[in-house]
Amino acid sequence: FFCSQCTFSMSARFLDIMRPFMAIIPEVQQAATKVPFKERVLWTSVTLFIYLVCCQIPLYGILSTESADPFYWSRVILASNRGTIMELGISPIVTSGLVMQLLSGAKLISVDQSNKEDRSLFNGAQKFVGILICIGQGTAYVLSGMYGDVGELGAGNAFLIVVQLLVAGIIVILLDELLQKGHGLGSGISLFIATNICETIIWKAFSPQTTNQGRGAEFEGAIIALVHMMATRQDKVRALREAFYRHNLPNITNLLATALVFVIVIYFQGFRVDIPITSKRARGGNQTYPIKLFYTSNIPIILQTALVSNLYFVSQMLYRQFPNNFLIGLFGTWREVSGFGGQSQAIPTGGIAYYVSPPPTLAALLADPLHTFIYLTFILGTCAFFSKTWIEVSGSSARDVARQLREQQMVIRGHRDHNMVKRLNRYIPTAAAFGGLCIGALSVMADFLGAIGSGTGILLAVTIIYQYFEIFVKEQAEGTLW
């Protein structure tokens, strides 16, 4: 009892601490009425335009970006662009969501999602943590030497770099909030991720850039390379084989794997359980409440990506400073290799960072079964965990859904009002955990098949595009499309 009192007072005190900061934390107001579809499309387009412009504005004051990129493996998913003011991408806002979720899940912060003030304070706290993460990550980037030696940069340039990253981070937070509060479609995080991944896929398929991998000059784009090889090589069979299976560059097999993953994910999107509900006020007002297999959508894989990317960054930073330290080695050991877009990149070779990273090839998967087992367990376990706990934080648990149905004067057909939570609990937690497990499994499968943009990236892109398709269909059904 004493411990529960301490937890409650600590959580209440944390939310109260946020109250004075609410006046200075920038905020986008919730749309008072439903914004017309055309206007939401316009605001979504403006948001995307601002993001793309930020991805092209170079950071002022940096000396070099030639050092190994600690976020090379996750930049596509984190919607970041190296050397620009969008260096951090969506990492701060996703990481802050991860931190607040873990604190809430551990009952260190108690939030009543039905209470408007509590909800506002919690959202404000999440933004505040996101801003602190922007400052922390920006400072860590500068001190780690990502932009050149700190002594050569100077205090002024170092400060300016952190300020630029902070301002860009706040812009991302506000753009995401603009869309989520009814002024646009979906969320900014989803929009930026989908744009980045689709851009990567199109570039890998049609890139006209040439490179030499020891086989002569080749086009980077898989389709361009196929056409070029078939047109210039005498041995058409060998040219076709090389276009399908060439190493270190995108090939046709990668494109086919990407298309296959698209089809499989869209197929699984249709899996759901429809619970019959009826209105208390009107007879014959029968409807269904759908509980999808992917109940929490792509949230688990986004949070899992944020966790791993931060683990990689911290591990690399510590290993550079203390390469011979035993404890740091347990956290992760790294080796720099060349050949990734002309830049040297660090790859994990041991420790926790190695075992939570995907095996690079099928041969590596079979050669180190322990690595494969730990990686599979980690991905599936974290996705199921994040999915299960997210429903409590996001207001989509059985208790929250039952309350929403009561507010709409709806009940589950054949059940009393007080039995709704029990009936919903049979489906929602299971759908959340199993759906998170399936998302993790699909991500792993896409990685093993060699899908372009990583398995996680393809999964995110498909689920996000499908969400926008559902929004379009809903607006069309309501007759409010144009």
Short mmCIF file of N, CA and C in Angstrom, two decimals, residues 302-451:
data_model
loop_
_atom_site.label_atom_id
_atom_site.label_comp_id
_atom_site.label_asym_id
_atom_site.label_seq_id
_atom_site.Cartn_x
_atom_site.Cartn_y
_atom_site.Cartn_z
N ILE A 302 7.95 0.64 -35.17
CA ILE A 302 8.56 1.98 -35.08
C ILE A 302 9.30 2.12 -33.75
N LEU A 303 8.66 1.70 -32.65
CA LEU A 303 9.29 1.80 -31.34
C LEU A 303 10.50 0.87 -31.23
N GLN A 304 10.38 -0.31 -31.83
CA GLN A 304 11.50 -1.26 -31.81
C GLN A 304 12.69 -0.70 -32.59
N THR A 305 12.40 -0.04 -33.72
CA THR A 305 13.46 0.59 -34.52
C THR A 305 14.14 1.71 -33.75
N ALA A 306 13.34 2.52 -33.04
CA ALA A 306 13.91 3.60 -32.23
C ALA A 306 14.82 3.05 -31.14
N LEU A 307 14.39 1.95 -30.51
CA LEU A 307 15.20 1.32 -29.46
C LEU A 307 16.53 0.84 -30.01
N VAL A 308 16.50 0.12 -31.14
CA VAL A 308 17.72 -0.45 -31.72
C VAL A 308 18.65 0.65 -32.24
N SER A 309 18.10 1.68 -32.89
CA SER A 309 18.94 2.75 -33.44
C SER A 309 19.68 3.49 -32.34
N ASN A 310 18.99 3.74 -31.21
CA ASN A 310 19.66 4.40 -30.08
C ASN A 310 20.70 3.49 -29.45
N LEU A 311 20.42 2.19 -29.39
CA LEU A 311 21.40 1.22 -28.89
C LEU A 311 22.65 1.23 -29.77
N TYR A 312 22.46 1.22 -31.09
CA TYR A 312 23.60 1.26 -32.02
C TYR A 312 24.44 2.52 -31.81
N PHE A 313 23.77 3.65 -31.71
CA PHE A 313 24.50 4.92 -31.60
C PHE A 313 25.33 4.97 -30.31
N VAL A 314 24.70 4.63 -29.19
CA VAL A 314 25.40 4.67 -27.90
C VAL A 314 26.56 3.67 -27.90
N SER A 315 26.30 2.47 -28.45
CA SER A 315 27.33 1.43 -28.49
C SER A 315 28.53 1.87 -29.32
N GLN A 316 28.28 2.46 -30.50
CA GLN A 316 29.39 2.91 -31.36
C GLN A 316 30.18 4.04 -30.71
N MET A 317 29.46 4.96 -30.08
CA MET A 317 30.12 6.09 -29.45
C MET A 317 31.04 5.62 -28.31
N LEU A 318 30.56 4.67 -27.50
CA LEU A 318 31.36 4.15 -26.40
C LEU A 318 32.54 3.32 -26.91
N TYR A 319 32.30 2.54 -27.97
CA TYR A 319 33.36 1.66 -28.48
C TYR A 319 34.51 2.47 -29.10
N ARG A 320 34.17 3.62 -29.72
CA ARG A 320 35.23 4.47 -30.28
C ARG A 320 36.13 5.03 -29.17
N GLN A 321 35.52 5.34 -28.04
CA GLN A 321 36.28 5.94 -26.95
C GLN A 321 37.03 4.89 -26.13
N PHE A 322 36.41 3.72 -25.95
CA PHE A 322 37.01 2.67 -25.10
C PHE A 322 36.98 1.32 -25.82
N PRO A 323 37.76 1.16 -26.90
CA PRO A 323 37.69 -0.07 -27.70
C PRO A 323 38.18 -1.32 -26.96
N ASN A 324 38.99 -1.14 -25.91
CA ASN A 324 39.55 -2.29 -25.21
C ASN A 324 38.84 -2.61 -23.89
N ASN A 325 37.79 -1.86 -23.59
CA ASN A 325 37.06 -2.09 -22.34
C ASN A 325 36.16 -3.31 -22.48
N PHE A 326 36.24 -4.23 -21.51
CA PHE A 326 35.49 -5.48 -21.58
C PHE A 326 33.98 -5.24 -21.54
N LEU A 327 33.52 -4.38 -20.62
CA LEU A 327 32.08 -4.12 -20.48
C LEU A 327 31.51 -3.44 -21.72
N ILE A 328 32.29 -2.51 -22.29
CA ILE A 328 31.85 -1.85 -23.52
C ILE A 328 31.77 -2.86 -24.65
N GLY A 329 32.70 -3.81 -24.67
CA GLY A 329 32.68 -4.87 -25.68
C GLY A 329 31.46 -5.75 -25.57
N LEU A 330 30.98 -5.99 -24.34
CA LEU A 330 29.75 -6.76 -24.16
C LEU A 330 28.55 -6.01 -24.74
N PHE A 331 28.59 -4.69 -24.65
CA PHE A 331 27.53 -3.85 -25.18
C PHE A 331 27.54 -3.89 -26.71
N GLY A 332 28.75 -3.95 -27.31
CA GLY A 332 28.85 -4.03 -28.77
C GLY A 332 30.25 -3.73 -29.26
N THR A 333 30.76 -4.55 -30.18
CA THR A 333 32.04 -4.26 -30.85
C THR A 333 31.74 -3.98 -32.33
N TRP A 334 32.57 -3.11 -32.94
CA TRP A 334 32.26 -2.63 -34.29
C TRP A 334 33.50 -2.67 -35.18
N ARG A 335 33.25 -2.81 -36.47
CA ARG A 335 34.32 -2.79 -37.47
C ARG A 335 33.87 -1.94 -38.64
N GLU A 336 34.76 -1.07 -39.12
CA GLU A 336 34.42 -0.21 -40.26
C GLU A 336 34.74 -0.92 -41.56
N VAL A 337 33.79 -0.87 -42.48
CA VAL A 337 33.98 -1.47 -43.81
C VAL A 337 33.63 -0.42 -44.85
N SER A 338 34.14 -0.58 -46.06
CA SER A 338 33.85 0.35 -47.15
C SER A 338 32.91 -0.30 -48.15
N GLY A 339 32.39 0.53 -49.04
CA GLY A 339 31.55 -0.02 -50.10
C GLY A 339 30.09 0.34 -49.99
N PHE A 340 29.71 1.10 -48.99
CA PHE A 340 28.32 1.52 -48.83
C PHE A 340 28.19 2.96 -49.33
N GLY A 341 27.92 3.11 -50.63
CA GLY A 341 27.74 4.45 -51.20
C GLY A 341 29.00 5.28 -51.16
N GLY A 342 30.16 4.61 -51.16
CA GLY A 342 31.41 5.34 -51.16
C GLY A 342 31.88 5.78 -49.80
N GLN A 343 31.14 5.48 -48.73
CA GLN A 343 31.51 5.87 -47.39
C GLN A 343 31.82 4.64 -46.56
N SER A 344 32.70 4.82 -45.56
CA SER A 344 32.94 3.72 -44.63
C SER A 344 31.79 3.66 -43.64
N GLN A 345 31.36 2.45 -43.32
CA GLN A 345 30.26 2.26 -42.39
C GLN A 345 30.66 1.24 -41.34
N ALA A 346 30.18 1.44 -40.13
CA ALA A 346 30.48 0.53 -39.04
C ALA A 346 29.44 -0.58 -38.99
N ILE A 347 29.90 -1.81 -38.86
CA ILE A 347 28.98 -2.94 -38.72
C ILE A 347 29.29 -3.65 -37.40
N PRO A 348 28.26 -4.14 -36.70
CA PRO A 348 28.49 -4.81 -35.41
C PRO A 348 29.11 -6.19 -35.63
N THR A 349 30.11 -6.50 -34.81
CA THR A 349 30.79 -7.80 -34.93
C THR A 349 30.71 -8.62 -33.64
N GLY A 350 30.16 -8.05 -32.59
CA GLY A 350 30.06 -8.78 -31.33
C GLY A 350 29.22 -8.01 -30.33
N GLY A 351 28.90 -8.66 -29.21
CA GLY A 351 28.14 -8.02 -28.16
C GLY A 351 26.65 -7.96 -28.47
N ILE A 352 25.92 -7.21 -27.62
CA ILE A 352 24.47 -7.11 -27.76
C ILE A 352 24.08 -6.53 -29.11
N ALA A 353 24.82 -5.49 -29.56
CA ALA A 353 24.50 -4.84 -30.84
C ALA A 353 24.54 -5.84 -31.99
N TYR A 354 25.47 -6.78 -31.94
CA TYR A 354 25.59 -7.79 -33.00
C TYR A 354 24.40 -8.75 -32.98
N TYR A 355 24.02 -9.19 -31.79
CA TYR A 355 22.99 -10.22 -31.70
C TYR A 355 21.58 -9.69 -31.95
N VAL A 356 21.37 -8.38 -31.86
CA VAL A 356 20.05 -7.83 -32.17
C VAL A 356 19.99 -7.27 -33.60
N SER A 357 21.09 -7.42 -34.36
CA SER A 357 21.10 -6.98 -35.76
C SER A 357 20.78 -8.16 -36.67
N PRO A 358 20.14 -7.92 -37.81
CA PRO A 358 19.77 -9.03 -38.70
C PRO A 358 20.99 -9.64 -39.38
N PRO A 359 21.03 -10.97 -39.56
CA PRO A 359 22.11 -11.59 -40.34
C PRO A 359 22.11 -11.00 -41.75
N PRO A 360 23.27 -10.60 -42.28
CA PRO A 360 23.30 -9.90 -43.57
C PRO A 360 22.94 -10.78 -44.77
N THR A 361 23.22 -12.07 -44.67
CA THR A 361 22.93 -12.97 -45.79
C THR A 361 22.34 -14.27 -45.26
N LEU A 362 21.80 -15.08 -46.17
CA LEU A 362 21.26 -16.38 -45.80
C LEU A 362 22.36 -17.30 -45.28
N ALA A 363 23.55 -17.17 -45.87
CA ALA A 363 24.69 -17.99 -45.42
C ALA A 363 25.07 -17.64 -43.98
N ALA A 364 25.05 -16.33 -43.66
CA ALA A 364 25.36 -15.90 -42.29
C ALA A 364 24.30 -16.39 -41.31
N LEU A 365 23.06 -16.44 -41.78
CA LEU A 365 21.95 -16.93 -40.95
C LEU A 365 22.19 -18.39 -40.54
N LEU A 366 22.65 -19.20 -41.50
CA LEU A 366 22.87 -20.62 -41.23
C LEU A 366 24.19 -20.86 -40.49
N ALA A 367 25.17 -19.99 -40.71
CA ALA A 367 26.49 -20.18 -40.11
C ALA A 367 26.50 -19.89 -38.61
N ASP A 368 25.63 -18.99 -38.15
CA ASP A 368 25.59 -18.62 -36.73
C ASP A 368 24.17 -18.76 -36.20
N PRO A 369 23.73 -19.98 -35.87
CA PRO A 369 22.35 -20.20 -35.43
C PRO A 369 22.01 -19.48 -34.13
N LEU A 370 23.00 -19.28 -33.24
CA LEU A 370 22.74 -18.56 -31.99
C LEU A 370 22.35 -17.12 -32.27
N HIS A 371 23.09 -16.47 -33.19
CA HIS A 371 22.76 -15.10 -33.60
C HIS A 371 21.34 -15.05 -34.16
N THR A 372 21.01 -15.99 -35.03
CA THR A 372 19.68 -16.03 -35.65
C THR A 372 18.59 -16.19 -34.60
N PHE A 373 18.82 -17.11 -33.65
CA PHE A 373 17.82 -17.38 -32.61
C PHE A 373 17.59 -16.15 -31.73
N ILE A 374 18.69 -15.51 -31.28
CA ILE A 374 18.56 -14.34 -30.40
C ILE A 374 17.89 -13.18 -31.16
N TYR A 375 18.28 -13.00 -32.43
CA TYR A 375 17.69 -11.93 -33.24
C TYR A 375 16.18 -12.13 -33.41
N LEU A 376 15.78 -13.36 -33.75
CA LEU A 376 14.35 -13.65 -33.91
C LEU A 376 13.59 -13.44 -32.61
N THR A 377 14.15 -13.94 -31.51
CA THR A 377 13.50 -13.80 -30.20
C THR A 377 13.35 -12.34 -29.82
N PHE A 378 14.40 -11.56 -30.07
CA PHE A 378 14.38 -10.13 -29.73
C PHE A 378 13.33 -9.38 -30.53
N ILE A 379 13.32 -9.58 -31.85
CA ILE A 379 12.37 -8.87 -32.71
C ILE A 379 10.92 -9.23 -32.35
N LEU A 380 10.64 -10.53 -32.28
CA LEU A 380 9.28 -10.97 -32.00
C LEU A 380 8.84 -10.56 -30.60
N GLY A 381 9.74 -10.71 -29.63
CA GLY A 381 9.40 -10.38 -28.25
C GLY A 381 9.14 -8.89 -28.05
N THR A 382 10.03 -8.04 -28.59
CA THR A 382 9.86 -6.59 -28.40
C THR A 382 8.63 -6.07 -29.14
N CYS A 383 8.36 -6.59 -30.33
CA CYS A 383 7.17 -6.15 -31.07
C CYS A 383 5.89 -6.52 -30.33
N ALA A 384 5.84 -7.76 -29.79
CA ALA A 384 4.66 -8.18 -29.03
C ALA A 384 4.52 -7.35 -27.76
N PHE A 385 5.64 -7.09 -27.08
CA PHE A 385 5.61 -6.31 -25.84
C PHE A 385 5.14 -4.88 -26.09
N PHE A 386 5.75 -4.21 -27.09
CA PHE A 386 5.37 -2.82 -27.38
C PHE A 386 3.91 -2.73 -27.82
N SER A 387 3.47 -3.70 -28.60
CA SER A 387 2.08 -3.71 -29.06
C SER A 387 1.12 -3.87 -27.89
N LYS A 388 1.46 -4.77 -26.97
CA LYS A 388 0.59 -5.05 -25.82
C LYS A 388 0.50 -3.85 -24.89
N THR A 389 1.65 -3.21 -24.63
CA THR A 389 1.66 -2.08 -23.71
C THR A 389 1.15 -0.79 -24.35
N TRP A 390 1.27 -0.69 -25.68
CA TRP A 390 0.83 0.53 -26.36
C TRP A 390 -0.67 0.75 -26.23
N ILE A 391 -1.45 -0.31 -26.19
CA ILE A 391 -2.90 -0.16 -26.12
C ILE A 391 -3.31 0.52 -24.81
N GLU A 392 -2.53 0.32 -23.74
CA GLU A 392 -2.84 0.96 -22.47
C GLU A 392 -2.50 2.44 -22.50
N VAL A 393 -1.41 2.78 -23.19
CA VAL A 393 -0.95 4.17 -23.23
C VAL A 393 -1.77 5.01 -24.21
N SER A 394 -2.17 4.41 -25.31
CA SER A 394 -2.80 5.16 -26.40
C SER A 394 -4.31 5.28 -26.26
N GLY A 395 -4.88 4.69 -25.22
CA GLY A 395 -6.33 4.78 -25.04
C GLY A 395 -7.10 3.87 -25.96
N SER A 396 -6.54 2.70 -26.29
CA SER A 396 -7.23 1.75 -27.17
C SER A 396 -7.38 0.37 -26.51
N SER A 397 -7.29 0.33 -25.17
CA SER A 397 -7.46 -0.93 -24.45
C SER A 397 -8.94 -1.30 -24.41
N ALA A 398 -9.25 -2.49 -23.92
CA ALA A 398 -10.64 -2.94 -23.83
C ALA A 398 -11.46 -1.99 -22.97
N ARG A 399 -10.88 -1.52 -21.87
CA ARG A 399 -11.58 -0.60 -20.98
C ARG A 399 -11.90 0.72 -21.69
N ASP A 400 -10.93 1.23 -22.47
CA ASP A 400 -11.14 2.51 -23.19
C ASP A 400 -12.18 2.35 -24.31
N VAL A 401 -12.13 1.22 -25.03
CA VAL A 401 -13.09 0.98 -26.11
C VAL A 401 -14.51 0.86 -25.53
N ALA A 402 -14.63 0.14 -24.39
CA ALA A 402 -15.95 -0.01 -23.75
C ALA A 402 -16.50 1.35 -23.33
N ARG A 403 -15.64 2.22 -22.81
CA ARG A 403 -16.09 3.56 -22.41
C ARG A 403 -16.55 4.36 -23.62
N GLN A 404 -15.80 4.27 -24.73
CA GLN A 404 -16.19 4.99 -25.95
C GLN A 404 -17.54 4.51 -26.48
N LEU A 405 -17.77 3.20 -26.41
CA LEU A 405 -19.06 2.65 -26.87
C LEU A 405 -20.20 3.12 -25.98
N ARG A 406 -19.95 3.18 -24.66
CA ARG A 406 -21.00 3.68 -23.73
C ARG A 406 -21.33 5.13 -24.03
N GLU A 407 -20.30 5.93 -24.30
CA GLU A 407 -20.53 7.35 -24.60
C GLU A 407 -21.36 7.52 -25.87
N GLN A 408 -21.25 6.56 -26.79
CA GLN A 408 -22.03 6.60 -28.03
C GLN A 408 -23.36 5.86 -27.89
N GLN A 409 -23.70 5.44 -26.65
CA GLN A 409 -24.94 4.70 -26.38
C GLN A 409 -25.00 3.40 -27.18
N MET A 410 -23.85 2.72 -27.27
CA MET A 410 -23.78 1.45 -27.98
C MET A 410 -23.43 0.34 -27.00
N VAL A 411 -23.96 -0.87 -27.25
CA VAL A 411 -23.62 -2.04 -26.45
C VAL A 411 -23.35 -3.22 -27.38
N ILE A 412 -22.60 -4.21 -26.87
CA ILE A 412 -22.36 -5.42 -27.64
C ILE A 412 -23.64 -6.25 -27.63
N ARG A 413 -24.08 -6.64 -28.80
CA ARG A 413 -25.34 -7.37 -28.93
C ARG A 413 -25.30 -8.67 -28.10
N GLY A 414 -26.33 -8.85 -27.27
CA GLY A 414 -26.44 -10.06 -26.46
C GLY A 414 -25.68 -10.00 -25.16
N HIS A 415 -25.11 -8.83 -24.83
CA HIS A 415 -24.35 -8.69 -23.58
C HIS A 415 -24.82 -7.45 -22.83
N ARG A 416 -24.77 -7.53 -21.52
CA ARG A 416 -25.10 -6.38 -20.68
C ARG A 416 -23.98 -5.35 -20.72
N ASP A 417 -24.34 -4.14 -20.31
CA ASP A 417 -23.41 -3.02 -20.37
C ASP A 417 -22.13 -3.31 -19.58
N HIS A 418 -22.27 -3.89 -18.38
CA HIS A 418 -21.11 -4.10 -17.53
C HIS A 418 -20.24 -5.27 -17.98
N ASN A 419 -20.71 -6.05 -18.96
CA ASN A 419 -19.94 -7.20 -19.46
C ASN A 419 -19.09 -6.85 -20.69
N MET A 420 -19.19 -5.59 -21.16
CA MET A 420 -18.48 -5.24 -22.40
C MET A 420 -16.96 -5.37 -22.27
N VAL A 421 -16.42 -4.90 -21.13
CA VAL A 421 -14.96 -4.96 -20.95
C VAL A 421 -14.49 -6.41 -20.98
N LYS A 422 -15.24 -7.29 -20.31
CA LYS A 422 -14.85 -8.71 -20.28
C LYS A 422 -14.86 -9.31 -21.68
N ARG A 423 -15.89 -8.98 -22.48
CA ARG A 423 -15.98 -9.51 -23.84
C ARG A 423 -14.86 -8.96 -24.73
N LEU A 424 -14.59 -7.66 -24.61
CA LEU A 424 -13.54 -7.04 -25.43
C LEU A 424 -12.16 -7.54 -25.03
N ASN A 425 -11.99 -7.87 -23.74
CA ASN A 425 -10.70 -8.39 -23.27
C ASN A 425 -10.36 -9.74 -23.88
N ARG A 426 -11.35 -10.44 -24.40
CA ARG A 426 -11.10 -11.71 -25.06
C ARG A 426 -10.39 -11.52 -26.40
N TYR A 427 -10.54 -10.33 -26.99
CA TYR A 427 -10.02 -10.11 -28.34
C TYR A 427 -8.87 -9.09 -28.40
N ILE A 428 -9.04 -7.93 -27.75
CA ILE A 428 -8.11 -6.81 -27.95
C ILE A 428 -6.68 -7.11 -27.49
N PRO A 429 -6.44 -7.57 -26.25
CA PRO A 429 -5.06 -7.87 -25.86
C PRO A 429 -4.42 -8.95 -26.73
N THR A 430 -5.23 -9.96 -27.11
CA THR A 430 -4.70 -11.03 -27.97
C THR A 430 -4.35 -10.50 -29.35
N ALA A 431 -5.25 -9.66 -29.92
CA ALA A 431 -4.98 -9.07 -31.24
C ALA A 431 -3.75 -8.18 -31.20
N ALA A 432 -3.58 -7.44 -30.09
CA ALA A 432 -2.43 -6.55 -29.97
C ALA A 432 -1.13 -7.34 -29.91
N ALA A 433 -1.07 -8.34 -29.02
CA ALA A 433 0.16 -9.12 -28.85
C ALA A 433 0.46 -9.97 -30.08
N PHE A 434 -0.55 -10.68 -30.58
CA PHE A 434 -0.33 -11.55 -31.73
C PHE A 434 -0.06 -10.73 -32.99
N GLY A 435 -0.75 -9.59 -33.10
CA GLY A 435 -0.51 -8.71 -34.25
C GLY A 435 0.91 -8.17 -34.24
N GLY A 436 1.41 -7.77 -33.05
CA GLY A 436 2.80 -7.31 -32.93
C GLY A 436 3.77 -8.41 -33.29
N LEU A 437 3.44 -9.65 -32.87
CA LEU A 437 4.27 -10.82 -33.19
C LEU A 437 4.34 -11.03 -34.71
N CYS A 438 3.18 -10.91 -35.37
CA CYS A 438 3.11 -11.09 -36.83
C CYS A 438 3.89 -10.00 -37.56
N ILE A 439 3.79 -8.77 -37.06
CA ILE A 439 4.53 -7.66 -37.68
C ILE A 439 6.03 -7.91 -37.59
N GLY A 440 6.48 -8.37 -36.41
CA GLY A 440 7.89 -8.71 -36.24
C GLY A 440 8.31 -9.83 -37.18
N ALA A 441 7.46 -10.87 -37.30
CA ALA A 441 7.78 -12.01 -38.18
C ALA A 441 7.86 -11.59 -39.64
N LEU A 442 6.92 -10.73 -40.07
CA LEU A 442 6.95 -10.24 -41.45
C LEU A 442 8.18 -9.39 -41.73
N SER A 443 8.58 -8.60 -40.73
CA SER A 443 9.79 -7.79 -40.88
C SER A 443 11.03 -8.66 -41.05
N VAL A 444 11.11 -9.72 -40.23
CA VAL A 444 12.24 -10.65 -40.32
C VAL A 444 12.24 -11.35 -41.67
N MET A 445 11.05 -11.80 -42.11
CA MET A 445 10.95 -12.49 -43.40
C MET A 445 11.41 -11.59 -44.55
N ALA A 446 10.99 -10.33 -44.52
CA ALA A 446 11.39 -9.39 -45.57
C ALA A 446 12.89 -9.16 -45.56
N ASP A 447 13.49 -9.10 -44.36
CA ASP A 447 14.95 -8.96 -44.27
C ASP A 447 15.65 -10.14 -44.91
N PHE A 448 15.17 -11.35 -44.60
CA PHE A 448 15.81 -12.56 -45.13
C PHE A 448 15.63 -12.69 -46.64
N LEU A 449 14.51 -12.17 -47.16
CA LEU A 449 14.27 -12.23 -48.60
C LEU A 449 15.09 -11.18 -49.36
N GLY A 450 15.60 -10.18 -48.62
CA GLY A 450 16.42 -9.15 -49.26
C GLY A 450 15.60 -8.01 -49.84
N ALA A 451 14.45 -7.71 -49.24
CA ALA A 451 13.62 -6.62 -49.74
C ALA A 451 14.36 -5.29 -49.63
#
